[in-house]
Coordinates of C-alpha atoms and ligand atoms in Angstrom, one line a residue:
M1 CA 0.0 0.0 0.0
L2 CA 1.4 3.4 -1.0
P3 CA 1.8 6.0 1.7
V4 CA 0.1 9.4 1.2
L5 CA 1.9 12.0 -0.8
G6 CA 3.6 14.9 1.0
I7 CA 4.9 17.9 -0.9
M8 CA 8.0 19.6 0.3
E9 CA 9.1 22.7 -1.5
G10 CA 7.1 21.6 -4.5
R11 CA 8.8 18.2 -4.8
P12 CA 7.1 15.0 -3.9
L13 CA 8.5 13.2 -0.9
V14 CA 10.4 10.1 -1.8
A15 CA 10.7 6.8 0.1
N16 CA 13.2 4.1 -0.9
D17 CA 14.3 6.4 -3.8
E18 CA 10.7 6.2 -5.2
P19 CA 8.2 9.1 -5.4
V20 CA 5.4 8.7 -2.9
L21 CA 1.9 8.9 -4.4
D22 CA -1.5 9.9 -3.2
P23 CA -3.6 6.8 -3.8
S24 CA -6.8 8.9 -4.0
R25 CA -5.4 10.9 -7.0
L26 CA -4.2 8.2 -9.3
P27 CA -5.1 8.5 -13.0
G28 CA -7.8 6.2 -14.2
H29 CA -6.3 5.8 -17.7
V30 CA -2.7 6.2 -18.8
A31 CA -1.6 6.2 -22.4
V32 CA 2.0 5.5 -23.3
I33 CA 4.1 6.1 -26.5
M34 CA 6.9 3.7 -26.0
D35 CA 9.6 5.4 -28.0
G36 CA 13.4 5.1 -28.2
N37 CA 13.9 1.4 -28.7
G38 CA 16.0 1.9 -31.8
R39 CA 18.3 4.5 -30.1
W40 CA 18.7 2.2 -27.1
A41 CA 19.8 -0.6 -29.3
K42 CA 22.1 1.5 -31.5
A43 CA 23.9 2.9 -28.4
R44 CA 24.8 -0.7 -27.6
G45 CA 25.8 -1.7 -31.1
L46 CA 22.7 -4.0 -31.3
P47 CA 20.1 -4.4 -34.1
R48 CA 17.0 -2.2 -33.6
T49 CA 14.8 -5.3 -33.0
M50 CA 16.8 -6.0 -29.8
G51 CA 15.6 -2.6 -28.5
H52 CA 12.0 -3.7 -29.2
R53 CA 12.7 -7.0 -27.4
A54 CA 14.1 -5.2 -24.4
G55 CA 11.0 -2.9 -24.5
V56 CA 8.7 -5.9 -24.0
D57 CA 10.1 -6.5 -20.5
R58 CA 9.5 -2.8 -19.6
L59 CA 5.9 -3.2 -20.9
E60 CA 5.4 -6.2 -18.6
E61 CA 6.8 -4.2 -15.7
L62 CA 4.6 -1.2 -16.5
I63 CA 1.5 -3.5 -16.5
R64 CA 2.4 -5.1 -13.2
T65 CA 3.1 -1.7 -11.5
A66 CA -0.2 -0.3 -12.9
A67 CA -2.1 -3.3 -11.6
E68 CA -0.6 -2.9 -8.2
L69 CA -1.2 0.9 -7.7
P70 CA -3.9 0.6 -9.3
V71 CA -4.0 2.4 -12.5
P72 CA -6.9 0.5 -14.0
I73 CA -6.5 1.3 -17.7
L74 CA -3.4 1.4 -19.9
T75 CA -3.3 2.1 -23.6
V76 CA 0.1 1.5 -25.2
Y77 CA 1.3 2.4 -28.7
A78 CA 3.0 -0.7 -30.2
F79 CA 2.7 -0.1 -33.9
S80 CA 1.3 2.9 -35.7
T81 CA -0.3 3.1 -39.2
E82 CA 2.9 5.0 -40.1
N83 CA 5.3 2.3 -38.9
W84 CA 4.7 0.4 -42.2
R85 CA 7.3 2.9 -43.6
R86 CA 10.0 1.0 -41.7
S87 CA 12.1 -1.8 -43.4
R88 CA 10.1 -4.9 -44.1
W89 CA 12.5 -6.7 -41.8
E90 CA 11.7 -4.5 -38.8
V91 CA 8.0 -4.6 -39.5
E92 CA 8.0 -8.4 -39.6
A93 CA 10.1 -8.6 -36.5
L94 CA 7.7 -6.3 -34.6
F95 CA 4.7 -8.5 -35.6
R96 CA 6.6 -11.7 -34.6
L97 CA 7.4 -10.0 -31.3
A98 CA 3.7 -9.0 -30.7
E99 CA 2.7 -12.6 -31.5
E100 CA 5.3 -13.9 -29.1
V101 CA 4.2 -11.6 -26.3
L102 CA 0.6 -12.6 -26.8
H103 CA 1.5 -16.3 -26.9
Q104 CA 4.2 -16.6 -24.2
R105 CA 3.1 -14.0 -21.7
L106 CA -0.6 -14.5 -22.0
D107 CA -1.1 -17.0 -19.1
R108 CA 0.8 -14.6 -16.8
F109 CA -1.3 -11.6 -17.8
N110 CA -4.4 -13.8 -17.4
Q111 CA -3.5 -15.0 -13.9
E112 CA -2.9 -11.4 -12.8
G113 CA -6.4 -10.4 -13.9
V114 CA -5.4 -8.4 -16.9
R115 CA -7.8 -8.0 -19.8
L116 CA -6.1 -7.5 -23.1
V117 CA -7.7 -5.7 -26.0
V118 CA -6.1 -4.8 -29.3
I119 CA -7.2 -1.5 -31.0
G120 CA -6.3 -0.6 -34.6
Q121 CA -6.9 -2.0 -38.0
R122 CA -6.1 -5.7 -37.5
E123 CA -7.2 -6.8 -41.0
R124 CA -3.8 -5.9 -42.4
L125 CA -1.9 -7.8 -39.7
P126 CA -0.5 -11.3 -40.5
G127 CA -3.2 -14.0 -40.1
S128 CA -1.2 -15.8 -37.3
L129 CA -1.0 -12.6 -35.3
Q130 CA -4.7 -12.0 -35.8
R131 CA -5.4 -15.4 -34.4
E132 CA -3.2 -14.8 -31.3
I133 CA -5.1 -11.5 -30.8
E134 CA -8.4 -13.2 -30.9
R135 CA -7.2 -15.9 -28.5
A136 CA -5.8 -13.4 -26.0
E137 CA -8.9 -11.2 -26.1
S138 CA -11.3 -14.1 -25.6
L139 CA -9.2 -15.8 -22.9
T140 CA -8.9 -12.5 -20.9
S141 CA -12.3 -11.0 -21.7
G142 CA -13.7 -11.8 -18.2
N143 CA -10.7 -10.2 -16.3
R144 CA -11.6 -7.1 -14.3
R145 CA -8.5 -6.1 -12.4
M146 CA -7.1 -4.0 -15.2
L147 CA -7.5 -3.3 -18.9
V148 CA -4.6 -3.1 -21.3
N149 CA -5.3 -1.8 -24.8
I150 CA -2.5 -2.5 -27.2
A151 CA -2.6 -0.2 -30.2
L152 CA -1.4 -2.2 -33.2
N153 CA -1.6 -0.8 -36.7
Y154 CA -3.4 2.1 -35.0
G155 CA -3.6 5.7 -36.1
G156 CA -5.7 8.4 -34.5
R157 CA -6.8 9.8 -37.9
A158 CA -7.6 6.4 -39.3
D159 CA -9.7 5.7 -36.2
I160 CA -11.7 8.9 -36.6
V161 CA -12.2 8.1 -40.3
Q162 CA -13.5 4.6 -39.6
A163 CA -15.8 6.0 -36.9
S164 CA -17.2 8.6 -39.4
R165 CA -17.7 5.8 -41.9
R166 CA -19.7 3.7 -39.4
L167 CA -21.6 6.7 -38.2
C168 CA -22.7 7.6 -41.8
Q169 CA -23.7 3.9 -42.3
A170 CA -25.9 4.2 -39.2
V171 CA -27.5 7.4 -40.6
R172 CA -28.0 5.8 -44.0
E173 CA -29.7 2.7 -42.4
G174 CA -32.0 5.0 -40.4
R175 CA -30.5 3.9 -37.0
L176 CA -29.2 7.4 -36.2
D177 CA -30.6 10.9 -36.7
P178 CA -27.9 13.4 -37.8
D179 CA -29.4 16.0 -35.4
Q180 CA -28.7 13.6 -32.5
I181 CA -24.9 13.4 -33.2
D182 CA -22.9 14.9 -30.4
E183 CA -19.4 14.3 -29.0
A184 CA -20.5 11.4 -26.9
I185 CA -22.3 9.7 -29.8
F186 CA -19.3 10.2 -32.1
A187 CA -16.9 8.8 -29.4
S188 CA -19.0 5.7 -29.2
F189 CA -17.9 4.8 -32.7
L190 CA -14.2 5.1 -31.9
S191 CA -12.1 2.0 -31.0
T192 CA -11.9 3.3 -27.5
A193 CA -15.7 3.5 -27.1
G194 CA -16.9 3.2 -23.5
L195 CA -13.5 4.1 -22.0
P196 CA -12.7 7.3 -20.1
D197 CA -10.3 9.6 -22.0
P198 CA -6.6 9.1 -20.9
D199 CA -5.8 11.4 -17.9
L200 CA -2.1 11.2 -18.6
L201 CA -0.1 10.5 -21.7
I202 CA 3.6 9.5 -21.2
R203 CA 6.0 9.7 -24.0
T204 CA 9.5 8.3 -23.7
G205 CA 12.4 9.2 -26.0
G206 CA 12.1 12.9 -25.7
E207 CA 10.0 13.8 -28.8
L208 CA 7.4 16.5 -28.2
R209 CA 4.5 15.2 -30.4
L210 CA 1.5 13.0 -30.3
S211 CA 2.5 11.0 -33.5
N212 CA -1.1 10.3 -34.4
F213 CA -1.9 8.6 -31.1
L214 CA -5.4 8.9 -29.5
L215 CA -6.0 12.3 -31.2
W216 CA -9.7 12.6 -30.2
E217 CA -9.2 11.1 -26.8
S218 CA -6.2 13.3 -25.8
A219 CA -8.0 16.6 -26.0
Y220 CA -7.6 17.3 -22.3
T221 CA -5.0 14.7 -21.4
E222 CA -1.9 15.8 -19.3
L223 CA 1.3 15.2 -21.2
W224 CA 4.5 13.9 -19.7
V225 CA 7.6 13.5 -21.9
T226 CA 10.9 12.1 -20.7
E227 CA 14.3 11.7 -22.4
C228 CA 14.5 8.3 -20.9
L229 CA 14.4 5.6 -23.7
W230 CA 11.6 3.0 -23.5
P231 CA 13.9 0.0 -22.6
D232 CA 15.2 2.1 -19.6
F233 CA 11.7 3.2 -18.5
G234 CA 11.2 1.2 -15.3
R235 CA 8.9 1.3 -12.3
R236 CA 10.6 4.4 -10.8
E237 CA 10.2 6.5 -14.0
F238 CA 6.5 5.5 -14.1
L239 CA 6.0 6.6 -10.5
M240 CA 7.8 9.9 -11.2
A241 CA 5.4 10.6 -14.1
L242 CA 2.5 9.8 -11.8
A243 CA 3.9 12.1 -9.0
D244 CA 4.2 14.9 -11.6
Y245 CA 0.7 14.3 -12.7
Q246 CA -0.5 14.6 -9.1
K247 CA 0.9 18.1 -8.9
R248 CA -1.1 19.4 -11.8
E249 CA -4.3 21.3 -11.7
R250 CA -6.7 20.0 -14.3
R251 CA -9.0 22.8 -15.4
F252 CA -10.7 21.4 -18.5
G253 CA -11.2 25.0 -19.8
R254 CA -12.2 26.4 -16.4
V255 CA -10.4 29.3 -14.6
S256 CA -7.8 28.3 -12.0
S257 CA -9.1 27.9 -8.5
Q258 CA -5.9 29.6 -7.3
V259 CA -6.5 32.9 -9.2
Ligands
FPP301 C1 9.3 3.1 -31.0 O1 10.7 3.1 -30.9 C2 8.7 1.8 -30.7 C3 8.0 1.0 -31.5 C4 7.6 1.4 -32.9 C5 7.6 -0.3 -31.1 C6 7.1 -0.4 -29.7 C7 7.0 -1.8 -29.3 C8 7.4 -2.4 -28.2 C9 7.9 -1.7 -27.0 C10 7.4 -3.8 -28.1 C11 6.3 -4.3 -27.2 C12 5.0 -4.5 -27.7 C13 4.3 -5.3 -28.4 C14 3.0 -5.8 -28.0 C15 4.8 -5.7 -29.7 P1 11.6 3.4 -32.1 O2 11.9 2.2 -32.8 O3 10.9 4.4 -33.0 O4 12.9 4.0 -31.5 P2 13.8 5.2 -32.0 O5 13.0 6.5 -32.0 O6 14.9 5.3 -31.0 O7 14.2 4.8 -33.4

């Protein structure tokens, strides 16, 4: 159980070299752009794919820490619609790795009460990966401890386009009146339908952009970017991001209560 946060001169108190968090102010949904695997591998004279492989261990650690806190929903960016522009070798290696994760680590996730869902356009993914996704989703569908959305062949714009297409279809079939369409109805057609928007988006690797991740859903999300490369992003870095989030005042367009 985490002790309650104390603030000293604007800094969170730390215990055992880890930031101490306020359990009553944890985010309900954290999104993560896991960037920097290639740079991490290059710095060690390794092929880029070894960086992705090292990244899988950090992802597992992140899921375990989130489950323990708890942060009940994680959405992680594993492969974007733009990642097809990488070499065929790297793309295939990433898909093989995703398949391996779903196959070899599934029982562990399942025992820990994790529900796995894949968001993104899965039709273009290799058939064997699609089958592993279906198996993982159906095996973990009853788990309630935490939800992990893995964004695979996901793009925020593509998701908004597919939502618009299905919305138009519903109008054409007479199931939806265009005058009824509001933000909530539109959001119900996105691949994240039914989920709260992310409270916090973490990006490793230092780039200051969203890279087409959760464009609609991130309208009021707090952003936290670190230079730390994804294969170095451990429990302590995650807790630091959460401690920083807990210092923020979320206004959602309102005037500050401190003014
Ligand atoms: C970005 O780093 C990372 C990716 C495109 C892949 C992320 C994938 C994992 C962490 C593997 C785990 C997940 C699954 C389920 C497959 P980059 O290659 O762009 O790094 P760079 O910016 O240093 O080149």
